[in-house]
Short mmCIF file of C-alpha atoms and ligand atoms in Angstrom, two decimals:
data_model
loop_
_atom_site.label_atom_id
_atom_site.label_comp_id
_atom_site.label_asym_id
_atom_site.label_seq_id
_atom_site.Cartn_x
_atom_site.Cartn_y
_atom_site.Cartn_z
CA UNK B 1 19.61 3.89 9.61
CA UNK B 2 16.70 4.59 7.98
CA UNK B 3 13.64 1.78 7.94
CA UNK B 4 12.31 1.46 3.70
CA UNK B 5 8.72 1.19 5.04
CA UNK B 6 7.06 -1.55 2.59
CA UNK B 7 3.74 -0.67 4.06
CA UNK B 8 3.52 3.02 3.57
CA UNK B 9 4.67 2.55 0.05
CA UNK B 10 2.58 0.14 -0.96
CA UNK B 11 -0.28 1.76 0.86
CA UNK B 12 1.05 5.38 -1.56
CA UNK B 13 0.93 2.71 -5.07
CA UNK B 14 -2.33 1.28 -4.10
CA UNK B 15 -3.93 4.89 -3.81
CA UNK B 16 -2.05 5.88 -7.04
CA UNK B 17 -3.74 2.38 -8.82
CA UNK B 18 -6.93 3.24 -7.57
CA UNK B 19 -6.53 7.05 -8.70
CA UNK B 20 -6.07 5.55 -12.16
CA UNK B 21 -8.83 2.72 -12.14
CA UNK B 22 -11.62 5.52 -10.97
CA UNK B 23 -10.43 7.25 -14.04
CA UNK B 24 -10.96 4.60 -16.13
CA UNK B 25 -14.39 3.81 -14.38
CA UNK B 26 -15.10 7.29 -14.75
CA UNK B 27 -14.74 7.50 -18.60
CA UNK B 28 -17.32 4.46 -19.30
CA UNK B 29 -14.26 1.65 -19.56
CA UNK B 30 -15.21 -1.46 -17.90
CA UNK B 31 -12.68 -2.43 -14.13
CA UNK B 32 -9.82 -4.66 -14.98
CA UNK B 33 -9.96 -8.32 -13.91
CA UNK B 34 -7.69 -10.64 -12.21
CA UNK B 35 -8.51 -14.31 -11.80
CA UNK B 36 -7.12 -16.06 -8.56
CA UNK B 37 -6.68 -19.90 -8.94
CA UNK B 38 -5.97 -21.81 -5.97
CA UNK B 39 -5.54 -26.02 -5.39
CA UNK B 40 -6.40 -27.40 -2.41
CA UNK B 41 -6.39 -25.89 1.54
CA UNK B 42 -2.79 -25.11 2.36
CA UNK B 43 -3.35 -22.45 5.17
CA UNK B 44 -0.61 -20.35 4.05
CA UNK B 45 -1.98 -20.13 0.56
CA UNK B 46 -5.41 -19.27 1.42
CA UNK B 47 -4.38 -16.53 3.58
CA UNK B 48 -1.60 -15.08 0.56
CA UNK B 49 -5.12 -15.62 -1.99
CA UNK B 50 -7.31 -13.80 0.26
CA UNK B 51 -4.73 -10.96 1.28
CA UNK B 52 -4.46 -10.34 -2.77
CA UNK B 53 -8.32 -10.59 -3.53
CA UNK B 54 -8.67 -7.59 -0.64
CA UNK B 55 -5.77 -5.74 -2.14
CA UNK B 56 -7.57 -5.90 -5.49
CA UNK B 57 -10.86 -4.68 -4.35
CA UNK B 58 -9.52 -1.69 -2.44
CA UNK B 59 -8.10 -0.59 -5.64
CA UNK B 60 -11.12 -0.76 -8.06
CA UNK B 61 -9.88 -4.33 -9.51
CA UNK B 62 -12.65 -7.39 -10.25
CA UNK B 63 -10.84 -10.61 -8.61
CA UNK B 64 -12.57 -13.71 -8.61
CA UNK B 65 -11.18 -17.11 -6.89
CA UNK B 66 -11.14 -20.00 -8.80
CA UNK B 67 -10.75 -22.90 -6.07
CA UNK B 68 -10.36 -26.67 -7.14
CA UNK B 69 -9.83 -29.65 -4.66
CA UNK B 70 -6.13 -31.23 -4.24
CA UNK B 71 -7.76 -34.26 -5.89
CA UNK B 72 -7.91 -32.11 -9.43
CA UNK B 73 -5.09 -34.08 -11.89
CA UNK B 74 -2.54 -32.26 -13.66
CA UNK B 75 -4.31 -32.66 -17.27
CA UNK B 76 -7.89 -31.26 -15.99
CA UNK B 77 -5.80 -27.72 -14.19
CA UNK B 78 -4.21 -27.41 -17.84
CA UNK B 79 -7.62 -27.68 -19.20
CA UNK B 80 -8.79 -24.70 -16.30
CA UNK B 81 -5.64 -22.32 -17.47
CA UNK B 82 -6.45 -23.01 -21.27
CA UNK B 83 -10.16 -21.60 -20.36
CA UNK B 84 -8.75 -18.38 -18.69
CA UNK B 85 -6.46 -17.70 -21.37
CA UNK B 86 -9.33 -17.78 -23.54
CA UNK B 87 -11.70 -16.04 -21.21
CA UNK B 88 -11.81 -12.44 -22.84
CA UNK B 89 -13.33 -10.95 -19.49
CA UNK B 90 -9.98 -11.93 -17.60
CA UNK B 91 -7.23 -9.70 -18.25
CA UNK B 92 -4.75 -11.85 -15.94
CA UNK B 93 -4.93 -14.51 -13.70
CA UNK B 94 -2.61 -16.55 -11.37
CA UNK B 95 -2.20 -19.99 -9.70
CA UNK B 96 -1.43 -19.61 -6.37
CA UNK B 97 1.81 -21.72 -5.84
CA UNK B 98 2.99 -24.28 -4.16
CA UNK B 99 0.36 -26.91 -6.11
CA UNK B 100 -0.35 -30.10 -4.71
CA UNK B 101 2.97 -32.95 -5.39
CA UNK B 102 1.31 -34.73 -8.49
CA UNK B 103 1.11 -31.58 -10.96
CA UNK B 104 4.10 -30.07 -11.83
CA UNK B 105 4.74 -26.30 -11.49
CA UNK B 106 6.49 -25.59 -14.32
CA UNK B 107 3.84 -27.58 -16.29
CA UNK B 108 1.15 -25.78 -15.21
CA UNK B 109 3.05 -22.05 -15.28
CA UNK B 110 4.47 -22.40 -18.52
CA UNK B 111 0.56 -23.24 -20.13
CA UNK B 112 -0.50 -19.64 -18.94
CA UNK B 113 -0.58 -16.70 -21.93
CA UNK B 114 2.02 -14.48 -21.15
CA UNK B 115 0.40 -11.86 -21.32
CA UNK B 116 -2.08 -12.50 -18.43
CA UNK B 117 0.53 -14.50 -16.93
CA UNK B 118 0.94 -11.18 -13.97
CA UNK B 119 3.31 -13.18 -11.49
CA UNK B 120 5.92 -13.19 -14.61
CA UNK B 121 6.70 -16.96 -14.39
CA UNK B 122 6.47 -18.14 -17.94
CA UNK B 123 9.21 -18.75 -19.64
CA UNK B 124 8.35 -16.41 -22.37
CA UNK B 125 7.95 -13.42 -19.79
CA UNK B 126 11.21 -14.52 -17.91
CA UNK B 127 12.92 -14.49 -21.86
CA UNK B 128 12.11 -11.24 -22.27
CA UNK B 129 12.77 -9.97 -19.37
CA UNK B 130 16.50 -11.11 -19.25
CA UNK B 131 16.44 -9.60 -22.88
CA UNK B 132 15.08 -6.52 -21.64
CA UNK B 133 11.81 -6.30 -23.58
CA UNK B 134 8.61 -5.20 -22.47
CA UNK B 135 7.20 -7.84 -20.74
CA UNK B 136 5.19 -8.82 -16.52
CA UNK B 137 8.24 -8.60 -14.89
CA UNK B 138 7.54 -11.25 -11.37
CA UNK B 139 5.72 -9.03 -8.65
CA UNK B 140 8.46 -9.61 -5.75
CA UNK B 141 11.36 -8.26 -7.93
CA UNK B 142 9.52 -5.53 -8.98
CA UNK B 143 8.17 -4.65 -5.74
CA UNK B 144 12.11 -4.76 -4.50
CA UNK B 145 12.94 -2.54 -7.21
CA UNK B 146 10.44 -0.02 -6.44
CA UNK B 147 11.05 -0.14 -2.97
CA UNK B 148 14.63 1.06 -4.29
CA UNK B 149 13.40 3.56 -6.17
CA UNK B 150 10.65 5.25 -4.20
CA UNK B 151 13.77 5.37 -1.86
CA UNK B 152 16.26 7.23 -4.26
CA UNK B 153 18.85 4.13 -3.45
CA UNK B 154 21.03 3.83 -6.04
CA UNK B 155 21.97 0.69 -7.61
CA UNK B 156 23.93 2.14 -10.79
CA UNK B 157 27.52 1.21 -10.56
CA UNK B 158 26.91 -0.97 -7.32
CA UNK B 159 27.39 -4.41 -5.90
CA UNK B 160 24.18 -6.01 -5.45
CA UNK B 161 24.51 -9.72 -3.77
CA UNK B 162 21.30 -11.50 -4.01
CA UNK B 163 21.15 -14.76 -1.91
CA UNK B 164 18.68 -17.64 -3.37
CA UNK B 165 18.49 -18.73 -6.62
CA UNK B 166 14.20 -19.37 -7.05
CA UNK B 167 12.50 -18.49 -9.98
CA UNK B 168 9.97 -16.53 -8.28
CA UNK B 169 12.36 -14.32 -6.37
CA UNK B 170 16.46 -14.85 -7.09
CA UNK B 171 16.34 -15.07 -10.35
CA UNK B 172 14.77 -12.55 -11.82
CA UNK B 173 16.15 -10.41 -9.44
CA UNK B 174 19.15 -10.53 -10.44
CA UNK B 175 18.26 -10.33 -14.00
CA UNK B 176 16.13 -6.98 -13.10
CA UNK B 177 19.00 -5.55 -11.73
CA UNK B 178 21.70 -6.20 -13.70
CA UNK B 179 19.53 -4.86 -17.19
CA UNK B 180 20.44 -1.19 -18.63
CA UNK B 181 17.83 0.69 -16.64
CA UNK B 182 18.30 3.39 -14.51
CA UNK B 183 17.44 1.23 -11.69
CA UNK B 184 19.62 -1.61 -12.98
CA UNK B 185 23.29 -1.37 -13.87
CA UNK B 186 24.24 -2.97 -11.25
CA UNK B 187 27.14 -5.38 -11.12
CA UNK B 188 25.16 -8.60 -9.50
CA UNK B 189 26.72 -11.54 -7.82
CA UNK B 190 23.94 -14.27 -7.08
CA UNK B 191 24.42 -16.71 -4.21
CA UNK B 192 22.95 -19.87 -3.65
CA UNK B 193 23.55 -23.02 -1.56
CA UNK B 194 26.81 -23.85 -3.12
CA UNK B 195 28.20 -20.83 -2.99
CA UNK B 196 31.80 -20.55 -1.43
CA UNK B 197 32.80 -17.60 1.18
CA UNK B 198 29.39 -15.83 1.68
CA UNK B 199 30.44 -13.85 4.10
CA UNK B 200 33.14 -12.39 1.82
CA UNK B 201 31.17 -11.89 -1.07
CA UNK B 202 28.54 -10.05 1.20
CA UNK B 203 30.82 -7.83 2.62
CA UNK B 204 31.86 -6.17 -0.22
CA UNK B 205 28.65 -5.43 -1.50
CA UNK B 206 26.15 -1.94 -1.36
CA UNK B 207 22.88 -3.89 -1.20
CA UNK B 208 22.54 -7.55 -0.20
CA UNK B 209 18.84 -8.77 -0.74
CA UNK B 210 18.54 -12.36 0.73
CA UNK B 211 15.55 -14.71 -0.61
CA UNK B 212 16.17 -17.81 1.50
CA UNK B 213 13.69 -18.77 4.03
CA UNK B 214 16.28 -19.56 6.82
CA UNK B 215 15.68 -17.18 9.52
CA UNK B 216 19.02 -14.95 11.25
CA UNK B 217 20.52 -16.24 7.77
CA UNK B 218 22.08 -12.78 7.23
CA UNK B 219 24.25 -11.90 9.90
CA UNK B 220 25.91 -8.32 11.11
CA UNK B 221 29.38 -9.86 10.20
CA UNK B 222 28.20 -10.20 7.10
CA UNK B 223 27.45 -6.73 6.37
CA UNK B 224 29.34 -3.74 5.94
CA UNK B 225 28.59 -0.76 7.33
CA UNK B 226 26.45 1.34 5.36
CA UNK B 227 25.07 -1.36 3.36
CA UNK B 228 21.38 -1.54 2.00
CA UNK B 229 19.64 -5.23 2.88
CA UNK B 230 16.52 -6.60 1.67
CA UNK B 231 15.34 -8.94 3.68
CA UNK B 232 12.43 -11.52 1.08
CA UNK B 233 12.12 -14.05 3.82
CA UNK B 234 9.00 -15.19 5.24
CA UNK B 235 9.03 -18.14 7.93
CA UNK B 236 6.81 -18.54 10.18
CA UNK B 237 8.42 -19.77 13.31
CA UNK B 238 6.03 -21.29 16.22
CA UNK B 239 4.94 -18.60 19.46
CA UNK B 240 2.61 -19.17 22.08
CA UNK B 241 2.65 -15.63 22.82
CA UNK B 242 0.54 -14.83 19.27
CA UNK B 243 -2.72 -15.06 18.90
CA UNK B 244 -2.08 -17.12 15.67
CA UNK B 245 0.54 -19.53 17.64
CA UNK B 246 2.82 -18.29 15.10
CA UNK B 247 4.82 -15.58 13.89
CA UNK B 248 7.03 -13.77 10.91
CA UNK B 249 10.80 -14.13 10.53
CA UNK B 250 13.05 -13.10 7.66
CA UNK B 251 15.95 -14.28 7.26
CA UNK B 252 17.91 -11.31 8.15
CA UNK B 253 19.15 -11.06 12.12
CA UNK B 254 17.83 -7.54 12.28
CA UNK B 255 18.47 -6.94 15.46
CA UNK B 256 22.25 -6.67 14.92
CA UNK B 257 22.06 -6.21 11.14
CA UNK B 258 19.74 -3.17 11.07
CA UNK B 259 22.76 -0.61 13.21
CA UNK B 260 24.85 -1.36 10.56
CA UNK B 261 22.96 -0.53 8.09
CA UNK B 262 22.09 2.72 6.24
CA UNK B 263 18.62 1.39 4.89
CA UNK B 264 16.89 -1.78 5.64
CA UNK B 265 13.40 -3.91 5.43
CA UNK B 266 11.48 -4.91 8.20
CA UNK B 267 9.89 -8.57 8.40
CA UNK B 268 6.64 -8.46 8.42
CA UNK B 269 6.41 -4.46 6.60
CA UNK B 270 8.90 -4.75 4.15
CA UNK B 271 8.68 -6.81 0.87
CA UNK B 272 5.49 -8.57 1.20
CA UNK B 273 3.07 -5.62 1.15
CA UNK B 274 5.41 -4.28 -1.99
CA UNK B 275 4.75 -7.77 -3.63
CA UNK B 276 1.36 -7.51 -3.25
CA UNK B 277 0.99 -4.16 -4.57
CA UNK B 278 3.45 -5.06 -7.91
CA UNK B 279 0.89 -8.03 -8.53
CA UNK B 280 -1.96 -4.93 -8.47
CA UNK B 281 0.35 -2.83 -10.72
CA UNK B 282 1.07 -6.13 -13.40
CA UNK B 283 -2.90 -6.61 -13.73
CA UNK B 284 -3.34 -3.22 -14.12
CA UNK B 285 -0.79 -3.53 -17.47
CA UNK B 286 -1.93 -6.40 -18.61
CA UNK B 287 -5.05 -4.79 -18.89
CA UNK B 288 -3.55 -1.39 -20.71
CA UNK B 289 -1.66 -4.28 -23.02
CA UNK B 290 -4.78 -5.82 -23.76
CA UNK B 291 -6.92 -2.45 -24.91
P1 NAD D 1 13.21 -21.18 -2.52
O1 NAD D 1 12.62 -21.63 -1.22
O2 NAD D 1 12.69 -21.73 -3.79
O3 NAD D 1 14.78 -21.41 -2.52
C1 NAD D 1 15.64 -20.94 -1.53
C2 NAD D 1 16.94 -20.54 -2.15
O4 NAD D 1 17.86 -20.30 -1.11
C3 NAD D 1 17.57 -21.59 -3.06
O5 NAD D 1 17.86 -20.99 -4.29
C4 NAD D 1 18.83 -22.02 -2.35
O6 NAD D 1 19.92 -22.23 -3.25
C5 NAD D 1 19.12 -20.84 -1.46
N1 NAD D 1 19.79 -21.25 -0.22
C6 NAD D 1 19.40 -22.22 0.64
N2 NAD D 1 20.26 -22.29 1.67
C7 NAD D 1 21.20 -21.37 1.48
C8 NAD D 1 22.34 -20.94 2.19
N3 NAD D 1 22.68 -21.51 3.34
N4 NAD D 1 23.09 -19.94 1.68
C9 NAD D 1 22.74 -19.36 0.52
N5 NAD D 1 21.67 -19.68 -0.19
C10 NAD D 1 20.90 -20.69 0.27
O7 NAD D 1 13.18 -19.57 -2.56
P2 NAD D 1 11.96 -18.56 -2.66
O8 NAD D 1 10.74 -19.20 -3.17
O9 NAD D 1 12.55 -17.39 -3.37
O10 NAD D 1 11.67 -18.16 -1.13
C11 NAD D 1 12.69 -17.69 -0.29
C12 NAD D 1 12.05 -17.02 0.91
O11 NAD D 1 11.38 -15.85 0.50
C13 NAD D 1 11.00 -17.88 1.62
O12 NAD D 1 11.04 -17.59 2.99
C14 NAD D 1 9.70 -17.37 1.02
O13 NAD D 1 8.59 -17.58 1.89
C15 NAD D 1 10.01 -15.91 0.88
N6 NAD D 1 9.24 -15.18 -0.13
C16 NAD D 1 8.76 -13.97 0.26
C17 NAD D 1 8.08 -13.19 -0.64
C18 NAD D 1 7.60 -11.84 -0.20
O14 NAD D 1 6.77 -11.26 -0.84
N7 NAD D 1 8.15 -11.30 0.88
C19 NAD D 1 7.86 -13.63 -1.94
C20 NAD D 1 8.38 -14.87 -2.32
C21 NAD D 1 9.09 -15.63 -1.40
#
């Protein structure tokens, strides 16, 4: 069983990006620029926003956090995203999700330019990625699929089962995946909810990448051996023993799972330090787009 090691990967991209942005530095071009937009004080979201503006720095990229109160109406955050679409200084830019209950997600996501949108959410980025075209494909799926790559695991010809349905995640996973790409070709089966006999569809697939948020979700009788899992899941799940009262699940049972297994993520290690690193990689081309 061999542990795909999100950290050391994304720790071997970020030095690659960084490589690349000295060069640019180095022949009189200005950094690129990412701009972070964030609503409100949701602990978790603060810590995601600051863990990407230190990821950008350590690379060579200009982030700047835009911060508005919850108390900021849907109409004036459109009027915000309209400026940083026109903001020629910005090459991409995010809002940090989830947003407060009275603006709508889709609202706001959809308003971005697609070509800074670099967390791949608008509709015309999702379009063309399920076409195929170049486009920001969403930083967790490409982080997964690089993760699968740096790790020679081959999804050509294989049964990928992805669990969870989200935009952000299931989705376009499964849309990745399935494309004509040498790391696609897969024949994908996505699960949700609703879906009837898990277990059975799990077990007779190659790589099972769950994006749930119910910890122990995936269980060893749900896995065959040798499989690959990919475990997205991030819940933090109360501890008195931390120092932060809290810690990390995924929603794999890894414990059991991981024997079985010939390659599998850790939670925390895995896919959240390859997410991170994809949203470094997508600012990075929509800055190449942009020149
Ligand atoms: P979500 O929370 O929007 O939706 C969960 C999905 O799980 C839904 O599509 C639902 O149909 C499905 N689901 C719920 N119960 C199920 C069950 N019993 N069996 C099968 N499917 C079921 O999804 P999300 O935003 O993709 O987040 C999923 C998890 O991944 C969360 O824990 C989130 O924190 C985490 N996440 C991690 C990263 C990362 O970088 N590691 C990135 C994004 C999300």
């Amino acid at each position: 069983m061999t542990i795909l090691d999100g950290k050391k990967i994304a720790a071997e991209i970020r030095a690659e990006l960084k490589a690349q942005i000295a060069d640019l530095l180095a022949n009189h071009q200005r950094a690129p620029k990412l701009g972070i937009v964030i609503v409100g004080h949701n602990p978790a979201s603060e810590t995601y926003v600051n863990n990407k503006m230190k990821a950008c720095l350590e690379v060579g990229i200009e982030a700047i956090r835009i911060a508005f109160e919850d108390s900021i109406t849907e109409k004036e955050l459109l009027a915000e995203v309209d400026k940083l679409n026109h903001d020629d200084s910005i090459d991409g830019f995010i809002v940090q999700l989830p947003l407060p209950k009275h603006i709508d997600e889709q609202t706001i996501t959809s308003a971005i330019d697609y070509r800074k949108d670099v967390d791949g959410l608008t509709p015309e980025n999702v379009g063309r990625a399920t076409k195929g075209l170049p486009c920001i494909i969403s930083a967790t799926p490409r982080g997964i699929r690089e993760l699968l790559s740096r790790y020679a695991i081959p999804t050509d010809g294989k049964h990928i089962v992805v669990i969870g349905r989200s935009n952000i995640v299931g989705k376009p996973m499964a849309s990745l995946l399935m494309q004509k790409h040498e790391r696609g070709n897969a024949t994908v089966t996505l699960c949700h909810s609703h879906t009837a006999h898990l277990k059975e569809i799990c077990l007779s697939a190659d790589i099972i990448i769950v994006a749930v948020g119910h910890p122990g979700l995936l269980t060893a009788d749900m896995v065959s051996p040798g499989a690959t899992v990919i475990d997205v899941g991030i819940t933090r799940v109360d501890d008195s023993q931390s120092e932060r009262g809290y810690r990390i699940k995924g929603d794999v049972d890894f414990d059991n799972v991981a024997p079985k297994c010939d390659f599998i993520t850790p939670v925390p290690g895995g896919v959240g330090p390859m997410t991170i690193v994809s949203l470094l990689q997508n600012a990075l081309q929509a800055y190449n787009s942009k020149r």
